[in-house]
Amino acid sequence: MEEEIANLKDEIVQLQQKNEEQPRATESFPSSFLNSLQFHTFVQKNQELILLLQEGISVEQAAKLTGKSIGEAQMVRAVMKQMQETK
């Protein structure tokens, strides 16, 4: 039984080593692609809020209309400002 346990431990170690050698899914994509994907997902998730803020509606009112928290609306506004500054 001890021999079987030792063999199983060796197999676990070998599997862990193989797993460490294989690249992660995110490592195979350039970081710019992942950033673009994350930004696109962010815009889709917050599209209604973004449109309201672009129309000049206050953060508080936009949050209330979309059912989001004021903190979320402030964060979306901050990201929008940051994106405008980088263009």
PDB file of N, CA and C in Angstrom, residues 8-49:
ATOM      1  N   LEU A   8       1.436   7.106  -6.588  1.00  0.00           N
ATOM      2  CA  LEU A   8       0.424   8.137  -6.809  1.00  0.00           C
ATOM      3  C   LEU A   8       1.005   9.532  -6.577  1.00  0.00           C
ATOM      4  N   LYS A   9       1.834   9.674  -5.552  1.00  0.00           N
ATOM      5  CA  LYS A   9       2.480  10.959  -5.290  1.00  0.00           C
ATOM      6  C   LYS A   9       3.383  11.356  -6.452  1.00  0.00           C
ATOM      7  N   ASP A  10       4.106  10.383  -6.994  1.00  0.00           N
ATOM      8  CA  ASP A  10       4.972  10.656  -8.147  1.00  0.00           C
ATOM      9  C   ASP A  10       4.148  11.104  -9.359  1.00  0.00           C
ATOM     10  N   GLU A  11       3.018  10.453  -9.571  1.00  0.00           N
ATOM     11  CA  GLU A  11       2.146  10.822 -10.686  1.00  0.00           C
ATOM     12  C   GLU A  11       1.616  12.244 -10.507  1.00  0.00           C
ATOM     13  N   ILE A  12       1.257  12.599  -9.293  1.00  0.00           N
ATOM     14  CA  ILE A  12       0.759  13.949  -9.006  1.00  0.00           C
ATOM     15  C   ILE A  12       1.836  14.985  -9.311  1.00  0.00           C
ATOM     16  N   VAL A  13       3.047  14.708  -8.889  1.00  0.00           N
ATOM     17  CA  VAL A  13       4.161  15.620  -9.142  1.00  0.00           C
ATOM     18  C   VAL A  13       4.385  15.779 -10.643  1.00  0.00           C
ATOM     19  N   GLN A  14       4.342  14.674 -11.383  1.00  0.00           N
ATOM     20  CA  GLN A  14       4.539  14.730 -12.829  1.00  0.00           C
ATOM     21  C   GLN A  14       3.425  15.529 -13.503  1.00  0.00           C
ATOM     22  N   LEU A  15       2.193  15.343 -13.071  1.00  0.00           N
ATOM     23  CA  LEU A  15       1.075  16.096 -13.641  1.00  0.00           C
ATOM     24  C   LEU A  15       1.207  17.586 -13.335  1.00  0.00           C
ATOM     25  N   GLN A  16       1.638  17.916 -12.134  1.00  0.00           N
ATOM     26  CA  GLN A  16       1.832  19.319 -11.783  1.00  0.00           C
ATOM     27  C   GLN A  16       2.917  19.948 -12.642  1.00  0.00           C
ATOM     28  N   GLN A  17       3.987  19.211 -12.892  1.00  0.00           N
ATOM     29  CA  GLN A  17       5.072  19.724 -13.724  1.00  0.00           C
ATOM     30  C   GLN A  17       4.604  19.944 -15.159  1.00  0.00           C
ATOM     31  N   LYS A  18       3.827  19.025 -15.694  1.00  0.00           N
ATOM     32  CA  LYS A  18       3.289  19.184 -17.041  1.00  0.00           C
ATOM     33  C   LYS A  18       2.377  20.396 -17.104  1.00  0.00           C
ATOM     34  N   ASN A  19       1.549  20.575 -16.094  1.00  0.00           N
ATOM     35  CA  ASN A  19       0.619  21.697 -16.046  1.00  0.00           C
ATOM     36  C   ASN A  19       1.370  23.027 -16.008  1.00  0.00           C
ATOM     37  N   GLU A  20       2.466  23.084 -15.276  1.00  0.00           N
ATOM     38  CA  GLU A  20       3.265  24.308 -15.186  1.00  0.00           C
ATOM     39  C   GLU A  20       3.962  24.620 -16.499  1.00  0.00           C
ATOM     40  N   GLU A  21       4.292  23.606 -17.265  1.00  0.00           N
ATOM     41  CA  GLU A  21       4.989  23.805 -18.527  1.00  0.00           C
ATOM     42  C   GLU A  21       4.063  24.324 -19.619  1.00  0.00           C
ATOM     43  N   GLN A  22       2.767  24.020 -19.535  1.00  0.00           N
ATOM     44  CA  GLN A  22       1.827  24.432 -20.563  1.00  0.00           C
ATOM     45  C   GLN A  22       1.437  25.889 -20.350  1.00  0.00           C
ATOM     46  N   PRO A  23       1.412  26.687 -21.435  1.00  0.00           N
ATOM     47  CA  PRO A  23       1.023  28.093 -21.287  1.00  0.00           C
ATOM     48  C   PRO A  23      -0.455  28.214 -20.939  1.00  0.00           C
ATOM     49  N   ARG A  24      -0.752  29.187 -20.152  1.00  0.00           N
ATOM     50  CA  ARG A  24      -2.147  29.474 -19.802  1.00  0.00           C
ATOM     51  C   ARG A  24      -2.839  30.062 -21.034  1.00  0.00           C
ATOM     52  N   ALA A  25      -4.162  29.971 -21.065  1.00  0.00           N
ATOM     53  CA  ALA A  25      -4.915  30.492 -22.204  1.00  0.00           C
ATOM     54  C   ALA A  25      -4.672  31.989 -22.384  1.00  0.00           C
ATOM     55  N   THR A  26      -4.607  32.723 -21.281  1.00  0.00           N
ATOM     56  CA  THR A  26      -4.416  34.169 -21.383  1.00  0.00           C
ATOM     57  C   THR A  26      -3.004  34.521 -21.811  1.00  0.00           C
ATOM     58  N   GLU A  27      -2.040  33.641 -21.584  1.00  0.00           N
ATOM     59  CA  GLU A  27      -0.664  33.920 -21.967  1.00  0.00           C
ATOM     60  C   GLU A  27      -0.457  33.808 -23.469  1.00  0.00           C
ATOM     61  N   SER A  28      -1.359  33.115 -24.162  1.00  0.00           N
ATOM     62  CA  SER A  28      -1.191  32.938 -25.593  1.00  0.00           C
ATOM     63  C   SER A  28      -1.710  34.133 -26.385  1.00  0.00           C
ATOM     64  N   PHE A  29      -2.420  35.062 -25.747  1.00  0.00           N
ATOM     65  CA  PHE A  29      -2.922  36.253 -26.410  1.00  0.00           C
ATOM     66  C   PHE A  29      -2.074  37.453 -26.016  1.00  0.00           C
ATOM     67  N   PRO A  30      -1.865  38.376 -26.944  1.00  0.00           N
ATOM     68  CA  PRO A  30      -1.150  39.598 -26.573  1.00  0.00           C
ATOM     69  C   PRO A  30      -1.972  40.395 -25.554  1.00  0.00           C
ATOM     70  N   SER A  31      -1.294  41.103 -24.683  1.00  0.00           N
ATOM     71  CA  SER A  31      -1.999  41.857 -23.643  1.00  0.00           C
ATOM     72  C   SER A  31      -2.904  42.913 -24.251  1.00  0.00           C
ATOM     73  N   SER A  32      -2.531  43.477 -25.401  1.00  0.00           N
ATOM     74  CA  SER A  32      -3.383  44.490 -26.032  1.00  0.00           C
ATOM     75  C   SER A  32      -4.726  43.900 -26.436  1.00  0.00           C
ATOM     76  N   PHE A  33      -4.714  42.648 -26.883  1.00  0.00           N
ATOM     77  CA  PHE A  33      -5.973  41.992 -27.243  1.00  0.00           C
ATOM     78  C   PHE A  33      -6.844  41.799 -26.004  1.00  0.00           C
ATOM     79  N   LEU A  34      -6.235  41.339 -24.918  1.00  0.00           N
ATOM     80  CA  LEU A  34      -6.994  41.131 -23.693  1.00  0.00           C
ATOM     81  C   LEU A  34      -7.534  42.439 -23.152  1.00  0.00           C
ATOM     82  N   ASN A  35      -6.745  43.511 -23.237  1.00  0.00           N
ATOM     83  CA  ASN A  35      -7.225  44.815 -22.794  1.00  0.00           C
ATOM     84  C   ASN A  35      -8.410  45.271 -23.638  1.00  0.00           C
ATOM     85  N   SER A  36      -8.318  45.091 -24.945  1.00  0.00           N
ATOM     86  CA  SER A  36      -9.417  45.468 -25.834  1.00  0.00           C
ATOM     87  C   SER A  36     -10.668  44.657 -25.523  1.00  0.00           C
ATOM     88  N   LEU A  37     -10.484  43.383 -25.281  1.00  0.00           N
ATOM     89  CA  LEU A  37     -11.612  42.514 -24.965  1.00  0.00           C
ATOM     90  C   LEU A  37     -12.276  42.932 -23.654  1.00  0.00           C
ATOM     91  N   GLN A  38     -11.459  43.232 -22.651  1.00  0.00           N
ATOM     92  CA  GLN A  38     -12.005  43.670 -21.372  1.00  0.00           C
ATOM     93  C   GLN A  38     -12.739  44.994 -21.515  1.00  0.00           C
ATOM     94  N   PHE A  39     -12.182  45.921 -22.289  1.00  0.00           N
ATOM     95  CA  PHE A  39     -12.836  47.208 -22.486  1.00  0.00           C
ATOM     96  C   PHE A  39     -14.158  47.030 -23.224  1.00  0.00           C
ATOM     97  N   HIS A  40     -14.159  46.193 -24.257  1.00  0.00           N
ATOM     98  CA  HIS A  40     -15.389  45.944 -25.016  1.00  0.00           C
ATOM     99  C   HIS A  40     -16.476  45.350 -24.109  1.00  0.00           C
ATOM    100  N   THR A  41     -16.088  44.422 -23.268  1.00  0.00           N
ATOM    101  CA  THR A  41     -17.037  43.816 -22.319  1.00  0.00           C
ATOM    102  C   THR A  41     -17.562  44.871 -21.350  1.00  0.00           C
ATOM    103  N   PHE A  42     -16.677  45.738 -20.867  1.00  0.00           N
ATOM    104  CA  PHE A  42     -17.061  46.815 -19.959  1.00  0.00           C
ATOM    105  C   PHE A  42     -18.080  47.740 -20.628  1.00  0.00           C
ATOM    106  N   VAL A  43     -17.815  48.113 -21.882  1.00  0.00           N
ATOM    107  CA  VAL A  43     -18.717  49.016 -22.605  1.00  0.00           C
ATOM    108  C   VAL A  43     -20.072  48.355 -22.814  1.00  0.00           C
ATOM    109  N   GLN A  44     -20.086  47.080 -23.189  1.00  0.00           N
ATOM    110  CA  GLN A  44     -21.353  46.384 -23.393  1.00  0.00           C
ATOM    111  C   GLN A  44     -22.164  46.325 -22.100  1.00  0.00           C
ATOM    112  N   LYS A  45     -21.495  46.024 -21.007  1.00  0.00           N
ATOM    113  CA  LYS A  45     -22.172  45.879 -19.723  1.00  0.00           C
ATOM    114  C   LYS A  45     -22.752  47.210 -19.243  1.00  0.00           C
ATOM    115  N   ASN A  46     -22.079  48.305 -19.573  1.00  0.00           N
ATOM    116  CA  ASN A  46     -22.469  49.615 -19.055  1.00  0.00           C
ATOM    117  C   ASN A  46     -22.963  50.563 -20.144  1.00  0.00           C
ATOM    118  N   GLN A  47     -23.415  50.026 -21.264  1.00  0.00           N
ATOM    119  CA  GLN A  47     -23.786  50.837 -22.424  1.00  0.00           C
ATOM    120  C   GLN A  47     -24.856  51.875 -22.082  1.00  0.00           C
ATOM    121  N   GLU A  48     -25.893  51.477 -21.408  1.00  0.00           N
ATOM    122  CA  GLU A  48     -26.975  52.405 -21.081  1.00  0.00           C
ATOM    123  C   GLU A  48     -26.470  53.531 -20.178  1.00  0.00           C
ATOM    124  N   LEU A  49     -25.685  53.178 -19.205  1.00  0.00           N
ATOM    125  CA  LEU A  49     -25.123  54.163 -18.283  1.00  0.00           C
ATOM    126  C   LEU A  49     -24.192  55.120 -19.028  1.00  0.00           C
TER     127      LEU A  49
END
